[in-house]
Amino acid sequence: MDIVFRGASVADGTGDPITTQDVGVTDGLVAGIADPGSLTGARVIDADGLVLSPGFIDMHSHSDLQVLAQPDHLAKVSQGVTSEVLGQDGLSYAPVDDSTLEGLRQQLAGWNDDPAGFDWNWRSVGEYLDRLDQGIAVNAAYLVPQGSVRMLAVGWDDRPATDGELVKMKELVAQGLAEGAMGMSSGLTYTPGMYASTQELIDLCEVVGQGGGFYSPHHRSYGKGALEAFAEMVDVSRRSGCPLHLAHATMNFSVNKGKAGLLLDLLDEALDDGCDISLDTYPYLPGATYLSALLPSWATEGGLEPTLARLSDVDTRERIRAEIEETGSDGAHGVPIDWDSIEINGVRNQRNDHLVGHSVEVSAKAAGTTPSTLYFDTLLDERLGTSCLMHVGHEENVQAIMRHRTHTGGSDGLLVGSRPHPRAWGTFPRYLARYVRELGVLGLAECVSHLTGRAARRLRLTDRGLIKPGYAADLVLFDPETVRDTATFDDPRQQAEGIPYVFVNGVAAIDDGRPTGALAGHSLRNPGRDQC
């Protein structure tokens, strides 16, 4: 063997009981599993007292640019992630043309930055996946972003698509899946994807299902209309025949405290009826997005410049303020904003650094102005390129949902900004430390299966997610007694503890606790309808 993990406690990704074994790796694949002391190799790693698991699969990632701009990708490899799913929330950078790419770079700067001098040498999904194959630290799958597709076919207008535009969208989705995308995502509180009707989504999902993919929506509300929004997505799946994976399936905001059971009942009924449904969550209470996402959809119609013009108009500002603060905008999930729960955590302009780490309410008081005025002025000054945390979660909901039979893990992590959400660096060790070791919400083998084997099944990966001969050697060796997330809201870019080894395709990305900078990952492509 090239490498032997000797005497490891093997959590193989199936959820079966942990066993003590030797695991050998040759040519990037798991080549042997045997009794302790049975295998020999060029390198032997003493794994006594440590757990060997498949590499974690981040089912909801926003690393679309940073996996290329910062190729060592320490945030992910250091917490044991060996594969992640990009193209989330209906907005990403393929497929695009020159015009939509420019608009997306502006819109998504709060998520992904807009790196100076970056080489945007792709336009199609296939070209983007080819770019990933030039060298990345982890494996990456991609979802066709429905909002970007609508941008290409319809533009930024809030109106139904014409028959011709719908045909074009269906062609773009089909092409993306044929070029390797695993499915389609939506961001139904983000423009312009949110302008799609239920029927439009059904029509596109029929194409996704026929292409062997799944649908992963950020649905229309996680607040006041959360249950109705989840039900709409289940209906889309039923009527289109497309498998459904619910992105960051949380029940947030004060209106949903204690209501996780209602969501789970809805999903269980659909599952029992034969629907193919799964979900992912992150193990934290606050959410994160770009600050302009709170605006009502009508205020952002047309793209960046029309939005800035509306924010500059006194009368329009007042209309927006009333909707955000008094009735609840669709961008803010139908719940009136509590400005003390909205924390700015990333700015583009250094002159606004003083806002970072403080709520809009606190910063407004310090500036002697109203929260809405500070909000509008910041968006104008930053040209919408500001990110924020939303302190809106409930612990009882988080725990109930992670116990569900189809649950998987997703960080939803933004990697840029002065103080990104710590979930970008800490999601997977946090599951193991807080929810396994400290609280006992999940058993260790069970939790590992959520983060590995279950996710691989949703992605239809027949060679990852398990420790099994012939499977890719995406492996994590961790100490179950000391593994923990160290990333905090004040200091989020911190490497996890208790994870001394991470291997991607048999190559060490973390070796004895130290990052190697290895770029052993590659794109994971849709195997096609014939393998469904």
Short mmCIF file of C-alpha atoms in Angstrom, two decimals:
data_model
loop_
_atom_site.label_atom_id
_atom_site.label_comp_id
_atom_site.label_asym_id
_atom_site.label_seq_id
_atom_site.Cartn_x
_atom_site.Cartn_y
_atom_site.Cartn_z
CA MET A 1 0.00 0.00 0.00
CA ASP A 2 1.05 3.62 -0.50
CA ILE A 3 -0.47 4.60 2.86
CA VAL A 4 -1.83 2.54 5.73
CA PHE A 5 -3.96 3.94 8.55
CA ARG A 6 -3.15 1.45 11.29
CA GLY A 7 -5.68 0.53 13.93
CA ALA A 8 -8.20 3.26 13.09
CA SER A 9 -11.70 3.43 14.49
CA VAL A 10 -13.46 3.31 11.13
CA ALA A 11 -16.74 5.19 10.68
CA ASP A 12 -17.29 4.08 7.11
CA GLY A 13 -20.09 6.49 6.15
CA THR A 14 -22.92 3.95 6.23
CA GLY A 15 -23.97 4.66 9.81
CA ASP A 16 -23.02 1.11 10.84
CA PRO A 17 -21.17 0.65 14.16
CA ILE A 18 -17.57 1.80 14.27
CA THR A 19 -14.94 -0.95 13.99
CA THR A 20 -11.17 -0.99 14.54
CA GLN A 21 -9.30 -1.80 11.33
CA ASP A 22 -6.35 -1.08 9.09
CA VAL A 23 -7.23 0.86 5.95
CA GLY A 24 -4.81 0.93 3.02
CA VAL A 25 -4.63 3.38 0.13
CA THR A 26 -2.98 2.85 -3.25
CA ASP A 27 -3.08 5.11 -6.33
CA GLY A 28 -5.61 7.43 -4.72
CA LEU A 29 -8.11 4.67 -3.92
CA VAL A 30 -9.02 2.66 -0.85
CA ALA A 31 -7.24 -0.58 -1.63
CA GLY A 32 -7.69 -2.70 1.48
CA ILE A 33 -9.51 -2.97 4.81
CA ALA A 34 -8.24 -5.58 7.26
CA ASP A 35 -7.74 -6.50 10.89
CA PRO A 36 -5.42 -4.19 12.86
CA GLY A 37 -1.76 -4.83 12.07
CA SER A 38 -2.53 -6.78 8.87
CA LEU A 39 -1.56 -4.20 6.25
CA THR A 40 1.84 -2.80 5.37
CA GLY A 41 2.67 0.25 3.35
CA ALA A 42 5.27 2.78 2.27
CA ARG A 43 3.79 5.13 4.87
CA VAL A 44 2.06 3.99 8.02
CA ILE A 45 -0.01 6.41 10.09
CA ASP A 46 -0.71 5.32 13.65
CA ALA A 47 -4.45 5.87 14.01
CA ASP A 48 -4.90 4.32 17.46
CA GLY A 49 -7.66 6.21 19.28
CA LEU A 50 -8.57 8.23 16.17
CA VAL A 51 -11.60 7.98 13.90
CA LEU A 52 -11.12 7.50 10.18
CA SER A 53 -14.10 8.67 8.14
CA PRO A 54 -14.82 9.47 4.52
CA GLY A 55 -14.12 13.08 3.61
CA PHE A 56 -16.97 15.40 4.49
CA ILE A 57 -19.20 16.64 1.67
CA ASP A 58 -20.34 20.24 1.94
CA MET A 59 -23.74 20.19 0.27
CA HIS A 60 -24.14 23.97 0.25
CA SER A 61 -21.04 26.01 -0.45
CA HIS A 62 -20.31 29.47 -1.80
CA SER A 63 -16.69 28.84 -2.79
CA ASP A 64 -17.34 29.44 -6.50
CA LEU A 65 -14.56 32.03 -6.85
CA GLN A 66 -12.46 31.52 -3.75
CA VAL A 67 -11.72 27.88 -4.58
CA LEU A 68 -9.88 29.36 -7.60
CA ALA A 69 -8.62 32.66 -6.17
CA GLN A 70 -7.27 31.02 -2.96
CA PRO A 71 -6.51 27.53 -4.23
CA ASP A 72 -5.14 26.11 -0.95
CA HIS A 73 -8.76 26.47 0.32
CA LEU A 74 -7.71 26.12 3.95
CA ALA A 75 -11.18 27.00 5.29
CA LYS A 76 -12.57 23.78 3.88
CA VAL A 77 -9.73 21.26 3.89
CA SER A 78 -8.81 22.10 7.49
CA GLN A 79 -12.27 21.02 8.69
CA GLY A 80 -12.21 17.78 6.72
CA VAL A 81 -14.19 18.81 3.65
CA THR A 82 -13.01 16.94 0.57
CA SER A 83 -15.95 17.72 -1.76
CA GLU A 84 -18.40 20.62 -1.99
CA VAL A 85 -21.38 21.70 -4.08
CA LEU A 86 -21.12 25.09 -5.82
CA GLY A 87 -23.56 27.17 -7.89
CA GLN A 88 -25.96 27.65 -5.00
CA ASP A 89 -28.96 29.91 -4.35
CA GLY A 90 -29.68 30.41 -8.04
CA LEU A 91 -26.77 32.79 -8.61
CA SER A 92 -23.34 31.94 -9.92
CA TYR A 93 -20.99 32.58 -12.80
CA ALA A 94 -21.94 29.97 -15.41
CA PRO A 95 -23.63 29.98 -17.81
CA VAL A 96 -23.10 33.67 -18.59
CA ASP A 97 -22.38 36.10 -21.37
CA ASP A 98 -20.22 39.21 -20.98
CA SER A 99 -23.13 41.38 -19.86
CA THR A 100 -24.61 39.01 -17.28
CA LEU A 101 -21.16 38.20 -15.92
CA GLU A 102 -20.59 41.88 -15.20
CA GLY A 103 -23.95 42.11 -13.43
CA LEU A 104 -23.27 39.00 -11.38
CA ARG A 105 -19.84 40.21 -10.35
CA GLN A 106 -21.49 43.31 -8.91
CA GLN A 107 -24.44 41.49 -7.33
CA LEU A 108 -22.36 38.76 -5.71
CA ALA A 109 -19.42 40.81 -4.47
CA GLY A 110 -20.79 40.54 -0.93
CA TRP A 111 -20.76 36.75 -1.22
CA ASN A 112 -17.65 36.05 -3.21
CA ASP A 113 -15.69 39.31 -3.58
CA ASP A 114 -14.67 40.47 -7.06
CA PRO A 115 -10.93 39.77 -7.08
CA ALA A 116 -8.78 42.28 -8.96
CA GLY A 117 -7.02 40.78 -11.96
CA PHE A 118 -9.00 37.55 -11.79
CA ASP A 119 -9.07 35.59 -15.06
CA TRP A 120 -12.71 35.02 -16.07
CA ASN A 121 -11.80 32.64 -18.88
CA TRP A 122 -15.11 30.75 -19.02
CA ARG A 123 -18.70 31.39 -20.01
CA SER A 124 -20.37 27.95 -20.07
CA VAL A 125 -20.84 25.39 -17.30
CA GLY A 126 -18.46 23.01 -19.02
CA GLU A 127 -15.78 25.67 -19.31
CA TYR A 128 -16.14 26.49 -15.62
CA LEU A 129 -15.75 22.82 -14.67
CA ASP A 130 -12.72 22.62 -16.94
CA ARG A 131 -11.25 25.58 -15.05
CA LEU A 132 -11.75 23.74 -11.77
CA ASP A 133 -9.90 20.77 -13.23
CA GLN A 134 -6.78 22.91 -13.66
CA GLY A 135 -6.13 22.56 -9.93
CA ILE A 136 -8.26 22.90 -6.79
CA ALA A 137 -7.81 21.68 -3.23
CA VAL A 138 -11.10 19.76 -2.96
CA ASN A 139 -13.50 18.09 -5.35
CA ALA A 140 -16.36 20.28 -6.54
CA ALA A 141 -19.80 19.66 -8.02
CA TYR A 142 -21.88 22.41 -9.63
CA LEU A 143 -25.56 23.30 -9.90
CA VAL A 144 -26.96 25.32 -12.80
CA PRO A 145 -28.14 28.58 -11.15
CA GLN A 146 -31.72 29.32 -12.18
CA GLY A 147 -31.40 33.05 -11.49
CA SER A 148 -28.39 33.33 -13.77
CA VAL A 149 -30.26 31.38 -16.45
CA ARG A 150 -33.25 33.74 -16.16
CA MET A 151 -30.87 36.68 -16.38
CA LEU A 152 -29.56 35.34 -19.69
CA ALA A 153 -32.96 34.59 -21.17
CA VAL A 154 -35.29 37.23 -19.68
CA GLY A 155 -33.06 39.85 -18.09
CA TRP A 156 -33.84 41.60 -14.81
CA ASP A 157 -37.52 42.24 -15.46
CA ASP A 158 -40.21 41.19 -12.99
CA ARG A 159 -42.57 39.52 -15.48
CA PRO A 160 -43.51 36.10 -16.77
CA ALA A 161 -41.16 34.58 -19.31
CA THR A 162 -42.43 34.41 -22.87
CA ASP A 163 -42.73 31.03 -24.57
CA GLY A 164 -39.50 31.70 -26.43
CA GLU A 165 -37.67 32.74 -23.28
CA LEU A 166 -38.84 29.62 -21.47
CA VAL A 167 -37.52 27.49 -24.33
CA LYS A 168 -34.16 29.25 -24.04
CA MET A 169 -34.02 28.68 -20.27
CA LYS A 170 -34.81 25.00 -20.70
CA GLU A 171 -32.06 24.72 -23.31
CA LEU A 172 -29.55 26.41 -21.01
CA VAL A 173 -30.44 24.10 -18.13
CA ALA A 174 -30.24 21.00 -20.32
CA GLN A 175 -26.89 22.14 -21.70
CA GLY A 176 -25.53 22.75 -18.20
CA LEU A 177 -26.48 19.25 -17.08
CA ALA A 178 -25.07 17.72 -20.25
CA GLU A 179 -21.79 19.53 -19.55
CA GLY A 180 -21.61 18.09 -16.04
CA ALA A 181 -23.82 20.03 -13.61
CA MET A 182 -25.43 17.85 -10.94
CA GLY A 183 -28.73 19.73 -10.95
CA MET A 184 -30.22 23.20 -10.63
CA SER A 185 -30.41 25.67 -7.76
CA SER A 186 -32.74 28.59 -7.14
CA GLY A 187 -32.61 31.68 -4.95
CA LEU A 188 -36.27 32.60 -4.68
CA THR A 189 -35.69 35.59 -2.41
CA TYR A 190 -33.01 36.95 -4.78
CA THR A 191 -33.53 38.79 -8.05
CA PRO A 192 -34.08 37.86 -10.79
CA GLY A 193 -34.71 34.20 -9.90
CA MET A 194 -37.52 35.15 -7.53
CA TYR A 195 -39.57 36.45 -10.47
CA ALA A 196 -40.15 32.88 -11.69
CA SER A 197 -43.64 31.45 -11.21
CA THR A 198 -44.28 27.99 -9.79
CA GLN A 199 -45.09 26.74 -13.28
CA GLU A 200 -41.84 28.11 -14.67
CA LEU A 201 -39.94 26.23 -11.97
CA ILE A 202 -41.87 23.04 -12.76
CA ASP A 203 -41.02 23.36 -16.45
CA LEU A 204 -37.31 23.79 -15.68
CA CYS A 205 -37.31 20.98 -13.12
CA GLU A 206 -38.75 18.59 -15.70
CA VAL A 207 -35.58 19.22 -17.69
CA VAL A 208 -33.43 18.73 -14.60
CA GLY A 209 -35.07 15.41 -13.78
CA GLN A 210 -34.75 14.20 -17.36
CA GLY A 211 -31.04 15.07 -17.23
CA GLY A 212 -30.45 12.99 -14.12
CA GLY A 213 -30.17 15.95 -11.74
CA PHE A 214 -31.85 17.26 -8.62
CA TYR A 215 -33.36 20.61 -7.66
CA SER A 216 -31.86 22.54 -4.73
CA PRO A 217 -33.91 25.65 -3.97
CA HIS A 218 -33.44 28.48 -1.54
CA HIS A 219 -37.20 28.88 -1.43
CA ARG A 220 -39.38 31.99 -1.24
CA SER A 221 -39.42 32.50 2.52
CA TYR A 222 -37.64 31.27 5.61
CA GLY A 223 -39.77 33.60 7.73
CA LYS A 224 -43.48 34.42 7.71
CA GLY A 225 -44.30 32.17 4.76
CA ALA A 226 -41.77 29.40 5.43
CA LEU A 227 -44.14 26.42 5.53
CA GLU A 228 -45.98 27.59 2.42
CA ALA A 229 -42.64 28.07 0.67
CA PHE A 230 -41.46 24.58 1.59
CA ALA A 231 -44.81 23.19 0.41
CA GLU A 232 -44.41 24.95 -2.94
CA MET A 233 -41.04 23.25 -3.45
CA VAL A 234 -42.49 19.83 -2.61
CA ASP A 235 -45.25 20.53 -5.12
CA VAL A 236 -42.67 21.46 -7.78
CA SER A 237 -40.90 18.16 -7.14
CA ARG A 238 -44.13 16.12 -7.27
CA ARG A 239 -45.37 17.73 -10.48
CA SER A 240 -42.05 17.70 -12.30
CA GLY A 241 -40.80 14.32 -11.14
CA CYS A 242 -37.49 15.93 -10.17
CA PRO A 243 -35.69 14.93 -6.95
CA LEU A 244 -35.64 17.72 -4.35
CA HIS A 245 -32.84 18.77 -2.03
CA LEU A 246 -33.87 21.60 0.31
CA ALA A 247 -31.00 24.03 0.81
CA HIS A 248 -30.26 25.24 4.37
CA ALA A 249 -33.65 23.91 5.47
CA THR A 250 -34.07 26.12 8.50
CA MET A 251 -37.09 27.53 10.33
CA ASN A 252 -35.93 31.01 11.30
CA PHE A 253 -37.28 34.31 12.64
CA SER A 254 -39.52 34.77 15.68
CA VAL A 255 -42.64 33.61 13.82
CA ASN A 256 -41.18 30.11 13.46
CA LYS A 257 -39.84 29.43 16.94
CA GLY A 258 -40.61 25.82 17.84
CA LYS A 259 -42.16 25.00 14.47
CA ALA A 260 -39.57 22.60 13.06
CA GLY A 261 -41.97 19.71 13.63
CA LEU A 262 -44.44 21.20 11.17
CA LEU A 263 -41.78 21.23 8.46
CA LEU A 264 -40.68 17.67 9.23
CA ASP A 265 -44.28 16.43 9.14
CA LEU A 266 -44.67 17.99 5.69
CA LEU A 267 -41.51 16.29 4.44
CA ASP A 268 -42.28 12.92 6.01
CA GLU A 269 -45.72 12.84 4.40
CA ALA A 270 -44.16 13.51 0.99
CA LEU A 271 -41.42 10.93 1.56
CA ASP A 272 -43.96 8.33 2.59
CA ASP A 273 -45.81 9.08 -0.65
CA GLY A 274 -42.67 8.19 -2.61
CA CYS A 275 -41.16 11.64 -3.17
CA ASP A 276 -37.37 11.84 -3.39
CA ILE A 277 -36.47 14.56 -0.90
CA SER A 278 -33.39 15.42 1.14
CA LEU A 279 -32.11 18.52 2.93
CA ASP A 280 -29.05 20.16 4.41
CA THR A 281 -28.47 22.45 7.38
CA TYR A 282 -25.64 24.26 9.15
CA PRO A 283 -25.21 23.90 12.96
CA TYR A 284 -25.50 27.59 13.86
CA LEU A 285 -28.30 30.02 14.66
CA PRO A 286 -27.43 33.16 12.60
CA GLY A 287 -27.73 33.21 8.82
CA ALA A 288 -25.68 35.26 6.37
CA THR A 289 -26.28 36.99 3.05
CA TYR A 290 -25.56 40.24 1.25
CA LEU A 291 -27.09 43.32 2.85
CA SER A 292 -29.10 44.35 -0.20
CA ALA A 293 -30.98 41.03 -0.09
CA LEU A 294 -33.33 42.61 2.46
CA LEU A 295 -34.70 45.00 -0.16
CA PRO A 296 -38.13 44.29 -1.68
CA SER A 297 -37.88 42.64 -5.08
CA TRP A 298 -39.41 45.58 -6.94
CA ALA A 299 -36.61 47.81 -5.62
CA THR A 300 -33.92 45.71 -7.30
CA GLU A 301 -35.63 45.11 -10.64
CA GLY A 302 -33.34 45.95 -13.54
CA GLY A 303 -30.03 45.34 -11.80
CA LEU A 304 -27.43 47.47 -10.06
CA GLU A 305 -27.83 50.96 -11.52
CA PRO A 306 -31.66 51.10 -11.33
CA THR A 307 -31.43 49.85 -7.73
CA LEU A 308 -28.93 52.56 -6.80
CA ALA A 309 -31.16 55.17 -8.46
CA ARG A 310 -34.12 54.08 -6.32
CA LEU A 311 -32.01 54.21 -3.16
CA SER A 312 -31.03 57.78 -4.08
CA ASP A 313 -34.63 58.98 -4.43
CA VAL A 314 -36.19 60.34 -1.22
CA ASP A 315 -39.75 59.21 -1.93
CA THR A 316 -38.70 55.75 -3.07
CA ARG A 317 -36.53 55.35 0.01
CA GLU A 318 -39.52 56.01 2.21
CA ARG A 319 -41.58 53.43 0.35
CA ILE A 320 -38.79 50.88 0.79
CA ARG A 321 -38.35 51.80 4.47
CA ALA A 322 -42.02 51.27 5.19
CA GLU A 323 -42.01 47.87 3.53
CA ILE A 324 -38.84 46.69 5.29
CA GLU A 325 -39.64 48.03 8.74
CA GLU A 326 -43.43 47.84 8.93
CA THR A 327 -44.85 45.13 6.66
CA GLY A 328 -41.83 42.95 5.87
CA SER A 329 -40.38 42.76 2.37
CA ASP A 330 -40.20 39.60 0.29
CA GLY A 331 -36.41 39.95 0.35
CA ALA A 332 -36.55 39.89 4.17
CA HIS A 333 -38.81 36.81 4.24
CA GLY A 334 -41.99 38.77 4.98
CA VAL A 335 -40.89 39.71 8.51
CA PRO A 336 -40.44 43.35 9.59
CA ILE A 337 -36.75 43.93 10.17
CA ASP A 338 -35.32 44.19 13.66
CA TRP A 339 -32.23 46.27 12.88
CA ASP A 340 -30.50 45.03 16.02
CA SER A 341 -30.51 41.50 14.52
CA ILE A 342 -28.75 42.61 11.30
CA GLU A 343 -24.98 42.73 11.78
CA ILE A 344 -22.71 44.05 9.04
CA ASN A 345 -19.79 41.66 8.70
CA GLY A 346 -18.11 42.62 5.44
CA VAL A 347 -17.56 45.85 3.49
CA ARG A 348 -15.76 46.69 0.25
CA ASN A 349 -14.55 50.17 1.22
CA GLN A 350 -12.06 50.62 4.02
CA ARG A 351 -13.81 53.81 5.14
CA ASN A 352 -16.72 51.64 6.27
CA ASP A 353 -14.64 49.26 8.40
CA HIS A 354 -16.11 50.83 11.55
CA LEU A 355 -19.47 49.25 10.68
CA VAL A 356 -18.13 45.69 10.78
CA GLY A 357 -19.08 43.64 13.81
CA HIS A 358 -21.95 45.91 14.82
CA SER A 359 -25.66 45.79 14.19
CA VAL A 360 -27.27 48.38 11.95
CA GLU A 361 -29.12 49.62 15.05
CA VAL A 362 -25.91 50.16 17.04
CA SER A 363 -24.06 51.81 14.16
CA ALA A 364 -26.99 54.13 13.49
CA LYS A 365 -27.08 55.28 17.10
CA ALA A 366 -23.35 55.94 17.03
CA ALA A 367 -23.77 57.98 13.85
CA GLY A 368 -26.76 59.89 15.20
CA THR A 369 -29.07 58.73 12.42
CA THR A 370 -31.86 56.23 11.86
CA PRO A 371 -31.17 52.57 11.04
CA SER A 372 -32.88 52.82 7.66
CA THR A 373 -30.82 55.88 6.69
CA LEU A 374 -27.59 54.15 7.62
CA TYR A 375 -28.75 51.06 5.72
CA PHE A 376 -29.54 52.99 2.53
CA ASP A 377 -26.42 55.15 2.70
CA THR A 378 -24.20 52.12 3.22
CA LEU A 379 -25.70 50.29 0.24
CA LEU A 380 -25.14 53.36 -1.95
CA ASP A 381 -21.58 53.90 -0.79
CA GLU A 382 -20.74 50.22 -1.18
CA ARG A 383 -22.62 49.80 -4.47
CA LEU A 384 -24.48 46.95 -2.78
CA GLY A 385 -21.25 45.06 -2.04
CA THR A 386 -21.87 44.61 1.71
CA SER A 387 -22.49 41.36 3.58
CA CYS A 388 -24.37 40.78 6.82
CA LEU A 389 -25.29 38.29 9.50
CA MET A 390 -28.93 37.77 10.43
CA HIS A 391 -29.40 36.69 14.06
CA VAL A 392 -32.71 34.91 13.55
CA GLY A 393 -32.29 31.20 14.42
CA HIS A 394 -33.66 28.90 17.14
CA GLU A 395 -31.67 26.09 18.75
CA GLU A 396 -34.63 23.71 19.17
CA ASN A 397 -35.37 23.97 15.44
CA VAL A 398 -31.73 23.38 14.52
CA GLN A 399 -31.56 20.22 16.60
CA ALA A 400 -34.90 18.82 15.44
CA ILE A 401 -34.10 19.24 11.75
CA MET A 402 -30.61 17.72 11.98
CA ARG A 403 -32.17 14.52 13.33
CA HIS A 404 -34.24 14.02 10.18
CA ARG A 405 -33.77 10.83 8.18
CA THR A 406 -32.68 12.71 5.03
CA HIS A 407 -30.47 15.34 6.69
CA THR A 408 -27.02 16.20 5.31
CA GLY A 409 -24.53 18.93 6.21
CA GLY A 410 -23.92 22.17 4.37
CA SER A 411 -21.90 25.15 5.54
CA ASP A 412 -23.54 27.86 3.42
CA GLY A 413 -20.22 29.51 4.15
CA LEU A 414 -19.11 32.85 2.72
CA LEU A 415 -15.33 33.07 2.70
CA VAL A 416 -14.87 36.81 2.17
CA GLY A 417 -15.41 39.95 4.23
CA SER A 418 -13.82 41.24 7.41
CA ARG A 419 -15.73 38.85 9.66
CA PRO A 420 -17.35 36.06 7.65
CA HIS A 421 -19.77 33.71 9.38
CA PRO A 422 -17.66 31.11 11.26
CA ARG A 423 -19.61 28.31 9.59
CA ALA A 424 -17.27 28.72 6.61
CA TRP A 425 -14.42 27.34 8.79
CA GLY A 426 -16.23 25.41 11.50
CA THR A 427 -19.39 23.64 10.31
CA PHE A 428 -18.18 20.05 10.20
CA PRO A 429 -16.08 19.92 13.40
CA ARG A 430 -18.94 21.75 15.15
CA TYR A 431 -21.28 18.89 14.29
CA LEU A 432 -18.80 16.43 15.81
CA ALA A 433 -17.97 18.51 18.90
CA ARG A 434 -21.21 20.19 19.94
CA TYR A 435 -23.93 17.93 18.56
CA VAL A 436 -22.22 14.56 18.98
CA ARG A 437 -19.77 14.77 21.89
CA GLU A 438 -21.32 17.53 24.02
CA LEU A 439 -25.07 17.29 23.45
CA GLY A 440 -25.51 13.75 22.10
CA VAL A 441 -28.07 14.88 19.54
CA LEU A 442 -26.50 12.48 17.02
CA GLY A 443 -24.37 9.38 17.50
CA LEU A 444 -20.86 9.55 16.04
CA ALA A 445 -21.33 6.94 13.29
CA GLU A 446 -24.74 8.41 12.50
CA CYS A 447 -23.37 11.95 12.21
CA VAL A 448 -20.54 10.83 9.95
CA SER A 449 -23.07 9.17 7.65
CA HIS A 450 -25.05 12.44 7.44
CA LEU A 451 -21.90 14.29 6.37
CA THR A 452 -20.59 11.67 3.94
CA GLY A 453 -22.56 8.67 2.67
CA ARG A 454 -25.97 10.37 2.59
CA ALA A 455 -24.60 13.36 0.72
CA ALA A 456 -22.82 11.13 -1.79
CA ARG A 457 -26.08 9.28 -2.47
CA ARG A 458 -27.87 12.55 -3.25
CA LEU A 459 -25.07 13.44 -5.67
CA ARG A 460 -25.18 9.92 -7.14
CA LEU A 461 -21.46 9.49 -6.51
CA THR A 462 -20.74 5.79 -6.80
CA ASP A 463 -17.10 6.06 -5.72
CA ARG A 464 -17.17 8.52 -2.79
CA GLY A 465 -18.78 8.99 0.58
CA LEU A 466 -17.85 5.56 1.98
CA ILE A 467 -14.68 3.80 3.10
CA LYS A 468 -14.84 0.85 0.77
CA PRO A 469 -12.34 -0.85 -1.56
CA GLY A 470 -12.27 0.87 -4.93
CA TYR A 471 -13.64 4.13 -3.57
CA ALA A 472 -11.69 7.37 -3.82
CA ALA A 473 -9.39 7.95 -0.86
CA ASP A 474 -11.11 11.11 0.35
CA LEU A 475 -10.43 10.54 4.04
CA VAL A 476 -10.41 12.40 7.35
CA LEU A 477 -8.64 11.24 10.51
CA PHE A 478 -9.85 13.01 13.65
CA ASP A 479 -9.71 12.69 17.42
CA PRO A 480 -13.29 12.21 18.69
CA GLU A 481 -12.30 13.56 22.13
CA THR A 482 -10.70 16.82 20.98
CA VAL A 483 -12.13 17.65 17.57
CA ARG A 484 -13.80 21.06 17.70
CA ASP A 485 -14.41 24.23 15.77
CA THR A 486 -12.33 27.21 16.91
CA ALA A 487 -13.79 29.75 14.48
CA THR A 488 -15.87 32.41 16.25
CA PHE A 489 -17.94 35.39 15.13
CA ASP A 490 -15.18 37.71 16.37
CA ASP A 491 -12.33 35.64 14.92
CA PRO A 492 -13.79 33.41 12.21
CA ARG A 493 -10.76 32.37 10.16
CA GLN A 494 -9.47 29.70 12.54
CA GLN A 495 -8.39 26.16 11.74
CA ALA A 496 -10.29 23.44 13.56
CA GLU A 497 -8.60 21.38 16.26
CA GLY A 498 -8.38 17.61 16.46
CA ILE A 499 -8.19 16.93 12.71
CA PRO A 500 -4.55 15.95 12.04
CA TYR A 501 -5.01 14.37 8.59
CA VAL A 502 -7.16 15.09 5.55
CA PHE A 503 -6.61 13.31 2.23
CA VAL A 504 -8.17 14.27 -1.11
CA ASN A 505 -7.93 11.56 -3.76
CA GLY A 506 -5.16 9.95 -1.71
CA VAL A 507 -3.06 13.12 -1.42
CA ALA A 508 -2.56 14.80 1.96
CA ALA A 509 -4.17 18.24 2.19
CA ILE A 510 -3.63 18.38 5.98
CA ASP A 511 -0.63 16.37 7.15
CA ASP A 512 0.00 16.06 10.89
CA GLY A 513 -2.12 19.18 11.39
CA ARG A 514 -0.31 21.27 8.79
CA PRO A 515 -1.74 22.36 5.42
CA THR A 516 0.24 21.09 2.45
CA GLY A 517 -1.23 23.31 -0.28
CA ALA A 518 -1.93 20.22 -2.39
CA LEU A 519 -4.33 20.69 -5.31
CA ALA A 520 -5.55 17.12 -5.71
CA GLY A 521 -9.23 17.90 -6.24
CA HIS A 522 -11.21 18.06 -9.46
CA SER A 523 -14.73 18.61 -10.74
CA LEU A 524 -17.40 16.00 -9.98
CA ARG A 525 -19.66 15.71 -13.02
CA ASN A 526 -23.19 14.49 -13.56
CA PRO A 527 -22.91 10.82 -14.53
CA GLY A 528 -25.95 11.15 -16.78
CA ARG A 529 -29.52 9.93 -16.90
CA ASP A 530 -28.49 6.36 -17.71
CA GLN A 531 -27.01 5.95 -14.22
CA CYS A 532 -30.01 7.23 -12.24
#
